[in-house]
Amino acid sequence: MSEVWHNITTAQPDPSVRVIIGTGVVALLLIAWRPVWRQTRQVVTIAHEGAHGLIAALVGRKLAGIRLHSDTSGVTVSRGHPTGPGMIAVLLAGYPGPALFGLAAAFVLSRGYAVGLLWGLLLALVVLLLQIRNLFGLWSVVAFGTVVFAVSWWGSPQVQSAFAHLLTWFLLLSAPRAVLELQRSRRGGGGRSSDADQLRRLTGVPALLWVTFFGLITLACLALGVVWSGVLPG
């Protein structure tokens, strides 16, 4: 355990640009290839609902539980005033959440703490697990956490670094796609209970503007994440 703690608190050497770009390409394939995306999208849902739960706790709402479903949808239930700034903040957090988590991960990686990032993620998953209220959600978080733990415990420094970069790229690249899917669902007549539509009812601002806001935030996080990744010259 002392060795693990040393690895967590010690900066590791930066991987090569080839590794950083390669993990980005793999992440893009995991997102672009539809049969795989149906499975990997659950990671986005975990981050999305986790962001709802985090903000709910920060604004003083009582978190009543999180459910993750096999169709990659999810719901976070919190108790408190049904309107007002707190509820708006909770709804705002969902779609930008994966991108903001990815950006935070990119910042940590830019400082060389790949192992610290993985163990921090494990801690966050344990906290999230305490709020899961359905069997599939429990299985999803445990399965994802098991993969992260296996890499953190048994992986070589090179594998740990590559995996941390892969997760970071996946969050940054998948967040804009999730926003596009939201708007596609709304155009098809679905998604009327989506975060954007709930924000419309609370604020009077058209749902399309909220979707646009989500998209701009996710793209801005992706752009800054690319800068922090070190793949750009200079």
Tab-separated table of C-alpha atoms in Angstrom:
chain	number	residue	atom	x	y	z
A	1	MET	CA	0.000	0.000	0.000
A	2	SER	CA	2.907	2.351	0.650
A	3	GLU	CA	4.038	1.779	-2.925
A	4	VAL	CA	0.525	2.509	-4.214
A	5	TRP	CA	0.379	5.730	-2.205
A	6	HIS	CA	3.792	6.710	-3.545
A	7	ASN	CA	2.573	6.155	-7.111
A	8	ILE	CA	-0.589	8.151	-6.456
A	9	THR	CA	1.276	11.169	-5.103
A	10	THR	CA	4.207	11.070	-7.519
A	11	ALA	CA	4.082	12.473	-11.045
A	12	GLN	CA	4.818	9.904	-13.746
A	13	PRO	CA	6.745	10.647	-16.956
A	14	ASP	CA	4.575	11.924	-19.792
A	15	PRO	CA	3.718	9.295	-22.421
A	16	SER	CA	4.829	9.815	-25.982
A	17	VAL	CA	2.723	11.865	-28.368
A	18	ARG	CA	2.115	8.640	-30.296
A	19	VAL	CA	0.482	7.050	-27.229
A	20	ILE	CA	-1.651	10.127	-26.560
A	21	ILE	CA	-2.854	10.279	-30.161
A	22	GLY	CA	-3.341	6.506	-30.301
A	23	THR	CA	-5.572	6.469	-27.222
A	24	GLY	CA	-7.554	9.329	-28.729
A	25	VAL	CA	-8.112	7.340	-31.912
A	26	VAL	CA	-9.218	4.275	-29.916
A	27	ALA	CA	-11.629	6.440	-27.897
A	28	LEU	CA	-13.044	7.861	-31.116
A	29	LEU	CA	-13.618	4.346	-32.463
A	30	LEU	CA	-15.395	3.347	-29.250
A	31	ILE	CA	-17.719	6.300	-29.774
A	32	ALA	CA	-18.171	6.188	-33.560
A	33	TRP	CA	-18.740	2.434	-33.970
A	34	ARG	CA	-22.419	2.060	-33.134
A	35	PRO	CA	-22.425	-1.567	-31.841
A	36	VAL	CA	-19.658	-0.707	-29.382
A	37	TRP	CA	-21.134	2.695	-28.535
A	38	ARG	CA	-24.303	1.001	-27.288
A	39	GLN	CA	-22.169	-0.553	-24.558
A	40	THR	CA	-19.581	2.126	-23.849
A	41	ARG	CA	-22.204	4.859	-23.654
A	42	GLN	CA	-23.030	3.593	-20.169
A	43	VAL	CA	-19.820	5.283	-18.990
A	44	VAL	CA	-21.234	8.603	-20.217
A	45	THR	CA	-24.470	7.910	-18.346
A	46	ILE	CA	-22.525	7.218	-15.155
A	47	ALA	CA	-20.725	10.558	-15.525
A	48	HIS	CA	-23.966	12.356	-16.482
A	49	GLU	CA	-25.926	11.113	-13.478
A	50	GLY	CA	-22.911	11.532	-11.226
A	51	ALA	CA	-22.759	15.199	-12.220
A	52	HIS	CA	-26.448	15.608	-11.363
A	53	GLY	CA	-25.855	13.996	-7.982
A	54	LEU	CA	-22.738	16.036	-7.221
A	55	ILE	CA	-24.413	19.353	-7.926
A	56	ALA	CA	-27.539	18.306	-6.029
A	57	ALA	CA	-25.396	17.693	-2.955
A	58	LEU	CA	-23.453	20.945	-3.411
A	59	VAL	CA	-26.593	23.103	-3.635
A	60	GLY	CA	-28.087	21.528	-0.537
A	61	ARG	CA	-30.668	19.197	-2.053
A	62	LYS	CA	-31.124	15.765	-0.486
A	63	LEU	CA	-29.991	13.091	-2.903
A	64	ALA	CA	-32.571	10.279	-2.900
A	65	GLY	CA	-30.847	7.914	-5.327
A	66	ILE	CA	-29.579	7.268	-8.838
A	67	ARG	CA	-30.817	4.685	-11.335
A	68	LEU	CA	-28.972	3.530	-14.454
A	69	HIS	CA	-30.900	1.629	-17.118
A	70	SER	CA	-29.879	-0.884	-19.768
A	71	ASP	CA	-30.885	1.503	-22.584
A	72	THR	CA	-28.120	3.853	-21.279
A	73	SER	CA	-30.646	6.264	-19.818
A	74	GLY	CA	-30.596	7.225	-16.165
A	75	VAL	CA	-32.352	9.274	-13.536
A	76	THR	CA	-31.151	11.114	-10.449
A	77	VAL	CA	-33.737	11.876	-7.792
A	78	SER	CA	-33.169	14.646	-5.264
A	79	ARG	CA	-35.508	16.217	-2.735
A	80	GLY	CA	-35.908	19.937	-2.346
A	81	HIS	CA	-37.711	22.872	-3.876
A	82	PRO	CA	-38.912	21.855	-7.361
A	83	THR	CA	-37.979	25.252	-8.836
A	84	GLY	CA	-35.336	27.882	-8.275
A	85	PRO	CA	-31.563	28.185	-8.806
A	86	GLY	CA	-30.728	24.900	-7.080
A	87	MET	CA	-32.927	22.806	-9.347
A	88	ILE	CA	-31.721	24.697	-12.407
A	89	ALA	CA	-28.097	24.029	-11.429
A	90	VAL	CA	-28.810	20.313	-11.063
A	91	LEU	CA	-30.392	20.121	-14.517
A	92	LEU	CA	-27.584	22.141	-16.060
A	93	ALA	CA	-24.945	19.732	-14.792
A	94	GLY	CA	-25.912	16.567	-16.657
A	95	TYR	CA	-24.850	16.934	-20.289
A	96	PRO	CA	-21.771	19.117	-19.647
A	97	GLY	CA	-20.811	16.781	-16.782
A	98	PRO	CA	-18.845	14.144	-18.761
A	99	ALA	CA	-16.968	16.880	-20.660
A	100	LEU	CA	-16.115	18.757	-17.462
A	101	PHE	CA	-14.951	15.536	-15.794
A	102	GLY	CA	-12.867	14.823	-18.898
A	103	LEU	CA	-11.383	18.302	-18.765
A	104	ALA	CA	-10.518	17.887	-15.083
A	105	ALA	CA	-8.896	14.551	-15.957
A	106	ALA	CA	-6.921	16.211	-18.779
A	107	PHE	CA	-5.646	18.807	-16.305
A	108	VAL	CA	-4.533	16.100	-13.855
A	109	LEU	CA	-2.806	14.187	-16.664
A	110	SER	CA	-1.064	17.357	-17.829
A	111	ARG	CA	0.577	17.403	-14.379
A	112	GLY	CA	1.628	13.750	-14.742
A	113	TYR	CA	-0.667	12.140	-12.169
A	114	ALA	CA	-2.144	9.301	-14.213
A	115	VAL	CA	-2.181	6.866	-11.298
A	116	GLY	CA	-3.665	9.471	-8.971
A	117	LEU	CA	-6.392	10.080	-11.539
A	118	LEU	CA	-7.334	6.388	-11.661
A	119	TRP	CA	-7.508	6.027	-7.897
A	120	GLY	CA	-9.472	9.268	-7.622
A	121	LEU	CA	-11.928	7.836	-10.140
A	122	LEU	CA	-12.231	4.671	-8.064
A	123	LEU	CA	-13.046	6.722	-4.981
A	124	ALA	CA	-15.700	8.651	-6.913
A	125	LEU	CA	-17.246	5.367	-8.133
A	126	VAL	CA	-17.412	4.032	-4.579
A	127	VAL	CA	-19.252	7.181	-3.457
A	128	LEU	CA	-21.573	6.893	-6.460
A	129	LEU	CA	-22.226	3.238	-5.693
A	130	LEU	CA	-23.761	4.207	-2.353
A	131	GLN	CA	-26.456	6.157	-4.222
A	132	ILE	CA	-27.396	3.509	-6.812
A	133	ARG	CA	-30.938	2.216	-6.351
A	134	ASN	CA	-31.361	-0.483	-9.004
A	135	LEU	CA	-29.648	-3.753	-9.862
A	136	PHE	CA	-28.519	-2.842	-13.367
A	137	GLY	CA	-27.025	0.414	-12.110
A	138	LEU	CA	-25.199	-1.510	-9.395
A	139	TRP	CA	-23.811	-3.932	-11.962
A	140	SER	CA	-22.742	-1.104	-14.306
A	141	VAL	CA	-20.796	0.809	-11.665
A	142	VAL	CA	-19.202	-2.338	-10.215
A	143	ALA	CA	-18.176	-3.571	-13.684
A	144	PHE	CA	-16.633	-0.229	-14.627
A	145	GLY	CA	-14.957	0.081	-11.231
A	146	THR	CA	-13.526	-3.428	-11.536
A	147	VAL	CA	-11.838	-2.535	-14.823
A	148	VAL	CA	-10.412	0.675	-13.354
A	149	PHE	CA	-9.207	-1.166	-10.234
A	150	ALA	CA	-7.576	-3.957	-12.252
A	151	VAL	CA	-5.585	-1.455	-14.304
A	152	SER	CA	-4.725	0.613	-11.217
A	153	TRP	CA	-3.526	-2.398	-9.220
A	154	TRP	CA	-1.950	-4.733	-11.755
A	155	GLY	CA	-1.191	-2.533	-14.757
A	156	SER	CA	2.315	-1.377	-15.546
A	157	PRO	CA	2.972	2.387	-15.407
A	158	GLN	CA	2.731	2.521	-19.194
A	159	VAL	CA	-0.620	0.689	-19.211
A	160	GLN	CA	-1.976	2.870	-16.408
A	161	SER	CA	-0.996	6.033	-18.244
A	162	ALA	CA	-2.464	4.848	-21.553
A	163	PHE	CA	-5.707	3.784	-19.868
A	164	ALA	CA	-6.023	7.128	-18.065
A	165	HIS	CA	-5.577	8.959	-21.373
A	166	LEU	CA	-8.106	6.661	-23.052
A	167	LEU	CA	-10.731	7.430	-20.401
A	168	THR	CA	-10.017	11.129	-20.648
A	169	TRP	CA	-10.359	11.181	-24.424
A	170	PHE	CA	-13.508	9.087	-24.195
A	171	LEU	CA	-15.211	11.561	-21.855
A	172	LEU	CA	-14.146	14.568	-23.889
A	173	LEU	CA	-15.166	13.090	-27.254
A	174	SER	CA	-18.366	11.348	-26.180
A	175	ALA	CA	-19.950	14.374	-24.496
A	176	PRO	CA	-20.684	16.243	-27.785
A	177	ARG	CA	-22.179	13.077	-29.282
A	178	ALA	CA	-24.514	12.718	-26.308
A	179	VAL	CA	-25.730	16.280	-26.915
A	180	LEU	CA	-26.327	15.514	-30.591
A	181	GLU	CA	-28.315	12.430	-29.617
A	182	LEU	CA	-30.381	14.566	-27.255
A	183	GLN	CA	-31.369	16.938	-30.053
A	184	ARG	CA	-32.006	14.067	-32.464
A	185	SER	CA	-34.332	12.511	-29.914
A	186	ARG	CA	-36.160	15.810	-29.435
A	187	ARG	CA	-36.579	16.293	-33.186
A	188	GLY	CA	-38.063	12.795	-33.379
A	189	GLY	CA	-40.684	13.683	-30.822
A	190	GLY	CA	-38.959	12.121	-27.815
A	191	GLY	CA	-37.006	13.561	-24.962
A	192	ARG	CA	-39.781	15.804	-23.679
A	193	SER	CA	-38.665	15.058	-20.148
A	194	SER	CA	-35.024	15.754	-21.027
A	195	ASP	CA	-32.850	18.154	-19.059
A	196	ALA	CA	-33.246	20.802	-21.769
A	197	ASP	CA	-37.036	20.565	-21.743
A	198	GLN	CA	-37.190	20.667	-17.972
A	199	LEU	CA	-34.979	23.763	-18.050
A	200	ARG	CA	-37.370	25.326	-20.564
A	201	ARG	CA	-40.264	24.791	-18.189
A	202	LEU	CA	-38.318	26.231	-15.256
A	203	THR	CA	-36.773	29.245	-16.999
A	204	GLY	CA	-38.877	29.994	-20.080
A	205	VAL	CA	-35.735	29.806	-22.237
A	206	PRO	CA	-36.312	27.607	-25.332
A	207	ALA	CA	-35.006	24.063	-25.008
A	208	LEU	CA	-33.012	24.422	-28.233
A	209	LEU	CA	-30.958	27.189	-26.631
A	210	TRP	CA	-30.171	24.928	-23.704
A	211	VAL	CA	-29.119	22.157	-26.088
A	212	THR	CA	-26.898	24.678	-27.879
A	213	PHE	CA	-25.416	25.725	-24.551
A	214	PHE	CA	-24.678	22.085	-23.684
A	215	GLY	CA	-23.006	21.618	-27.059
A	216	LEU	CA	-20.844	24.723	-26.734
A	217	ILE	CA	-19.662	23.700	-23.270
A	218	THR	CA	-18.737	20.195	-24.421
A	219	LEU	CA	-16.883	21.510	-27.485
A	220	ALA	CA	-15.022	24.094	-25.407
A	221	CYS	CA	-13.937	21.373	-22.976
A	222	LEU	CA	-12.779	19.205	-25.879
A	223	ALA	CA	-10.753	22.053	-27.375
A	224	LEU	CA	-9.070	22.886	-24.070
A	225	GLY	CA	-8.491	19.200	-23.402
A	226	VAL	CA	-6.663	18.887	-26.729
A	227	VAL	CA	-4.451	21.826	-25.746
A	228	TRP	CA	-3.661	20.306	-22.355
A	229	SER	CA	-3.006	16.878	-23.855
A	230	GLY	CA	0.235	18.101	-25.416
A	231	VAL	CA	-0.479	16.789	-28.898
A	232	LEU	CA	-0.312	20.254	-30.462
A	233	PRO	CA	3.130	21.550	-31.461
A	234	GLY	CA	4.684	24.239	-29.325
